[in-house]
Amino acid sequence: TVSSTTAQTFLGVGGSGAWWPYDLYEFPDDVRANLSAMLFSDNGLGISSYRWNIGGGGVDVTNPVRAPETFYVSSGVYNWSADPQGTFWLQEANSYGVTITGFVNSAPAAMTS
């Protein structure tokens, strides 16, 4: 028997922008638009929370899919055009009103040894 008493509240469905944005960015614009709708719209998966990988990785991580390019160049210097793949999907999620959370798995390579 399933109780009708509420035990918890479901707030939404989340997705992480780690690793896959690099590959999906290579599709033509119309395909990316369809993918965005499938991921973020109420007619698709309806992802309501998106974790954006803001870049990082140790000096030995050379695969760009595993360590997205970071905006950090040096103290007070930033490259805001870094990681166009991740930034594209971030902007798509934002355009659908998705809640955004930034995360890193490591400091930028320049800060690691």
Coordinates of N, CA and C in Angstrom, one line a residue:
T1 N 0.8 -1.2 0.0 CA 0.0 0.0 0.0 C 0.9 1.2 0.0
V2 N 0.5 2.2 -0.8 CA 1.3 3.5 -0.9 C 0.5 4.5 -0.1
S3 N 1.2 5.2 0.8 CA 0.5 6.2 1.6 C 0.4 7.5 0.8
S4 N -0.7 8.2 1.1 CA -0.9 9.5 0.4 C -0.3 10.6 1.2
T5 N 0.3 10.3 2.3 CA 1.0 11.4 3.1 C 2.3 11.8 2.4
T6 N 2.5 13.1 2.2 CA 3.7 13.6 1.6 C 4.8 13.4 2.6
A7 N 5.9 12.8 2.1 CA 7.1 12.6 2.9 C 8.3 13.5 2.4
Q8 N 8.2 13.9 1.2 CA 9.3 14.8 0.7 C 8.8 15.6 -0.5
T9 N 9.5 16.6 -0.9 CA 9.2 17.5 -2.0 C 10.2 17.3 -3.1
F10 N 9.7 17.1 -4.3 CA 10.6 17.0 -5.5 C 10.7 18.4 -6.1
L11 N 11.9 18.9 -6.1 CA 12.2 20.3 -6.6 C 12.4 20.4 -8.1
G12 N 12.9 19.3 -8.7 CA 13.2 19.4 -10.1 C 14.2 18.3 -10.6
V13 N 14.6 18.5 -11.8 CA 15.6 17.5 -12.4 C 16.8 18.3 -12.8
G14 N 18.0 17.8 -12.4 CA 19.2 18.5 -12.7 C 20.1 17.8 -13.7
G15 N 21.0 18.5 -14.3 CA 22.0 18.0 -15.3 C 23.3 18.7 -15.1
S16 N 24.4 17.9 -15.3 CA 25.7 18.5 -15.2 C 26.3 18.8 -16.5
G17 N 26.9 19.9 -16.7 CA 27.6 20.3 -17.9 C 29.0 19.9 -18.0
A18 N 29.4 18.7 -17.4 CA 30.7 18.2 -17.4 C 30.9 17.3 -18.6
W19 N 31.8 17.5 -19.4 CA 32.3 16.7 -20.5 C 31.5 16.6 -21.7
W20 N 30.2 16.4 -21.7 CA 29.4 16.3 -22.9 C 29.3 17.6 -23.7
P21 N 29.3 18.8 -23.2 CA 29.1 20.0 -24.0 C 30.1 20.1 -25.1
Y22 N 31.3 19.6 -24.9 CA 32.4 19.7 -25.9 C 32.0 19.0 -27.2
D23 N 31.4 17.8 -27.1 CA 31.0 17.1 -28.3 C 29.8 17.7 -28.9
L24 N 28.8 18.0 -28.1 CA 27.5 18.4 -28.7 C 27.6 19.8 -29.3
Y25 N 28.6 20.6 -28.9 CA 28.8 21.9 -29.5 C 29.1 21.8 -31.0
E26 N 29.7 20.7 -31.4 CA 30.1 20.5 -32.8 C 29.0 20.3 -33.8
F27 N 27.8 20.1 -33.3 CA 26.6 19.9 -34.2 C 26.2 21.3 -34.8
P28 N 25.6 21.2 -36.0 CA 25.1 22.5 -36.6 C 24.1 23.2 -35.7
D29 N 24.0 24.5 -35.9 CA 23.1 25.4 -35.1 C 21.7 24.8 -34.9
D30 N 21.1 24.3 -36.0 CA 19.7 23.9 -35.9 C 19.6 22.6 -35.0
V31 N 20.6 21.8 -35.1 CA 20.6 20.6 -34.2 C 20.8 21.0 -32.8
R32 N 21.7 21.9 -32.5 CA 22.0 22.4 -31.2 C 20.7 23.0 -30.6
A33 N 19.9 23.7 -31.4 CA 18.7 24.3 -30.9 C 17.7 23.2 -30.6
N34 N 17.6 22.2 -31.4 CA 16.7 21.1 -31.0 C 17.2 20.4 -29.8
L35 N 18.5 20.2 -29.6 CA 19.0 19.5 -28.4 C 18.7 20.4 -27.2
S36 N 18.8 21.7 -27.3 CA 18.5 22.6 -26.2 C 17.1 22.4 -25.8
A37 N 16.2 22.4 -26.8 CA 14.8 22.2 -26.4 C 14.5 20.9 -25.8
M38 N 15.2 19.8 -26.3 CA 15.0 18.5 -25.7 C 15.5 18.4 -24.3
L39 N 16.6 19.2 -24.0 CA 17.1 19.1 -22.6 C 16.4 20.0 -21.6
F40 N 16.1 21.3 -22.1 CA 15.7 22.3 -21.1 C 14.2 22.7 -21.1
S41 N 13.5 22.3 -22.2 CA 12.1 22.8 -22.3 C 11.2 21.8 -21.6
D42 N 10.0 22.3 -21.3 CA 8.9 21.5 -20.6 C 8.4 20.4 -21.6
N43 N 8.7 20.6 -22.9 CA 8.3 19.6 -23.9 C 9.3 18.5 -24.0
G44 N 10.5 18.7 -23.4 CA 11.6 17.8 -23.4 C 11.8 17.2 -22.0
L45 N 13.1 17.1 -21.7 CA 13.4 16.5 -20.3 C 13.0 17.5 -19.2
G46 N 13.0 18.8 -19.5 CA 12.6 19.8 -18.5 C 13.7 19.9 -17.4
I47 N 14.9 19.8 -17.8 CA 16.0 20.0 -16.8 C 15.8 21.4 -16.2
S48 N 15.7 21.4 -14.9 CA 15.5 22.7 -14.2 C 16.7 23.2 -13.4
S49 N 17.7 22.4 -13.3 CA 18.9 22.9 -12.6 C 20.1 22.4 -13.4
Y50 N 21.1 23.3 -13.7 CA 22.2 23.0 -14.6 C 23.5 23.3 -13.8
R51 N 24.4 22.3 -13.7 CA 25.7 22.5 -13.1 C 26.7 22.8 -14.2
W52 N 27.2 24.0 -14.2 CA 28.2 24.4 -15.2 C 29.6 24.2 -14.7
N53 N 30.4 23.5 -15.5 CA 31.8 23.3 -15.1 C 32.6 24.5 -15.6
I54 N 33.1 25.3 -14.6 CA 33.7 26.6 -15.0 C 35.2 26.4 -15.3
G55 N 35.7 25.2 -15.4 CA 37.0 24.9 -15.8 C 38.0 24.6 -14.7
G56 N 39.1 24.0 -15.0 CA 40.0 23.6 -14.0 C 40.7 22.3 -14.4
G57 N 41.6 21.9 -13.6 CA 42.3 20.6 -13.9 C 43.8 20.8 -13.7
G58 N 44.4 19.7 -13.3 CA 45.8 19.7 -13.0 C 46.6 19.8 -14.3
V59 N 47.9 20.0 -14.1 CA 48.8 20.2 -15.3 C 48.9 19.0 -16.2
D60 N 48.6 17.8 -15.6 CA 48.7 16.6 -16.4 C 47.4 16.3 -17.2
V61 N 46.4 17.0 -17.0 CA 45.1 16.8 -17.7 C 45.2 17.6 -19.0
T62 N 45.3 16.8 -20.1 CA 45.5 17.5 -21.4 C 44.3 17.3 -22.3
N63 N 43.3 16.5 -21.9 CA 42.2 16.2 -22.7 C 41.2 17.4 -22.4
P64 N 40.9 18.2 -23.4 CA 40.0 19.4 -23.2 C 38.6 18.9 -22.7
V65 N 38.1 17.7 -23.1 CA 36.8 17.2 -22.7 C 36.8 17.0 -21.2
R66 N 38.0 16.6 -20.6 CA 38.1 16.3 -19.2 C 38.4 17.5 -18.3
A67 N 39.0 18.6 -18.9 CA 39.3 19.8 -18.2 C 39.0 21.0 -19.1
P68 N 37.8 21.5 -19.1 CA 37.4 22.6 -19.9 C 38.3 23.8 -19.6
E69 N 38.5 24.6 -20.7 CA 39.4 25.8 -20.6 C 38.8 26.7 -19.5
T70 N 39.6 27.2 -18.7 CA 39.2 28.1 -17.6 C 39.3 29.5 -18.1
F71 N 38.5 30.4 -17.4 CA 38.6 31.8 -17.7 C 39.9 32.5 -17.1
Y72 N 40.4 31.8 -16.0 CA 41.5 32.4 -15.3 C 42.8 32.3 -16.1
V73 N 43.5 33.4 -16.3 CA 44.8 33.5 -16.9 C 45.8 33.7 -15.9
S74 N 45.7 34.7 -15.1 CA 46.6 35.0 -14.0 C 45.8 36.0 -13.0
S75 N 46.4 36.3 -11.9 CA 45.8 37.2 -11.0 C 45.2 38.5 -11.6
G76 N 43.9 38.6 -11.6 CA 43.2 39.8 -12.2 C 43.1 39.8 -13.7
V77 N 43.5 38.7 -14.3 CA 43.5 38.6 -15.8 C 42.6 37.4 -16.2
Y78 N 41.6 37.7 -17.0 CA 40.6 36.6 -17.4 C 40.4 36.6 -18.9
N79 N 40.2 35.4 -19.5 CA 39.9 35.3 -20.9 C 38.4 34.9 -20.9
W80 N 37.5 35.9 -21.1 CA 36.1 35.6 -21.1 C 35.6 34.8 -22.3
S81 N 36.5 34.6 -23.3 CA 36.1 33.8 -24.5 C 36.5 32.4 -24.4
A82 N 37.1 32.0 -23.2 CA 37.5 30.6 -23.0 C 36.2 29.7 -23.0
D83 N 36.4 28.5 -23.3 CA 35.4 27.4 -23.3 C 34.1 27.8 -23.9
P84 N 34.2 28.1 -25.3 CA 32.9 28.4 -25.9 C 31.9 27.3 -25.9
Q85 N 32.3 26.0 -25.8 CA 31.4 24.9 -25.8 C 30.6 24.9 -24.5
G86 N 31.3 25.0 -23.4 CA 30.5 25.1 -22.1 C 29.7 26.3 -22.0
T87 N 30.2 27.4 -22.4 CA 29.5 28.7 -22.3 C 28.2 28.7 -23.2
F88 N 28.3 28.0 -24.3 CA 27.1 27.9 -25.2 C 26.0 27.2 -24.5
W89 N 26.2 26.1 -23.9 CA 25.2 25.3 -23.2 C 24.7 26.0 -21.9
L90 N 25.7 26.7 -21.3 CA 25.3 27.5 -20.1 C 24.2 28.6 -20.5
Q91 N 24.5 29.3 -21.6 CA 23.6 30.3 -22.1 C 22.3 29.7 -22.6
E92 N 22.3 28.5 -23.1 CA 21.1 27.8 -23.5 C 20.2 27.5 -22.3
A93 N 20.9 26.9 -21.3 CA 20.1 26.6 -20.1 C 19.5 27.9 -19.5
N94 N 20.3 29.0 -19.4 CA 19.8 30.2 -18.9 C 18.6 30.8 -19.7
S95 N 18.7 30.6 -21.0 CA 17.6 31.1 -21.8 C 16.2 30.4 -21.5
Y96 N 16.3 29.2 -21.0 CA 15.1 28.5 -20.6 C 14.7 28.7 -19.1
G97 N 15.5 29.6 -18.5 CA 15.1 29.9 -17.1 C 15.6 28.8 -16.1
V98 N 16.6 28.0 -16.5 CA 17.1 27.0 -15.7 C 18.0 27.6 -14.6
T99 N 17.9 27.0 -13.4 CA 18.8 27.5 -12.3 C 20.2 27.0 -12.6
I100 N 21.2 27.9 -12.4 CA 22.6 27.6 -12.7 C 23.4 27.5 -11.5
T101 N 24.3 26.5 -11.4 CA 25.3 26.3 -10.3 C 26.6 26.1 -11.0
G102 N 27.6 26.9 -10.6 CA 29.0 26.7 -11.1 C 29.7 25.8 -10.2
F103 N 30.6 25.0 -10.8 CA 31.4 24.1 -10.0 C 32.7 23.8 -10.7
V104 N 33.7 23.4 -9.9 CA 35.0 22.9 -10.4 C 35.4 21.6 -9.7
N105 N 36.2 20.8 -10.4 CA 36.7 19.6 -9.8 C 38.1 19.8 -9.3
S106 N 38.7 20.9 -9.7 CA 40.1 21.2 -9.4 C 40.3 22.7 -9.7
A107 N 41.3 23.2 -9.0 CA 41.7 24.6 -9.4 C 42.3 24.6 -10.8
P108 N 42.3 25.8 -11.4 CA 42.9 25.9 -12.7 C 44.4 25.3 -12.7
A109 N 44.8 24.8 -13.8 CA 46.1 24.2 -13.9 C 47.3 25.1 -13.4
A110 N 47.1 26.4 -13.7 CA 48.1 27.4 -13.3 C 48.3 27.5 -11.7
M111 N 47.3 27.0 -11.0 CA 47.3 27.0 -9.6 C 47.6 25.7 -9.0
T112 N 47.9 24.7 -9.8 CA 48.3 23.3 -9.3 C 49.7 23.0 -9.6
S113 N 50.2 21.9 -9.1 CA 51.6 21.5 -9.4 C 51.6 20.1 -9.8

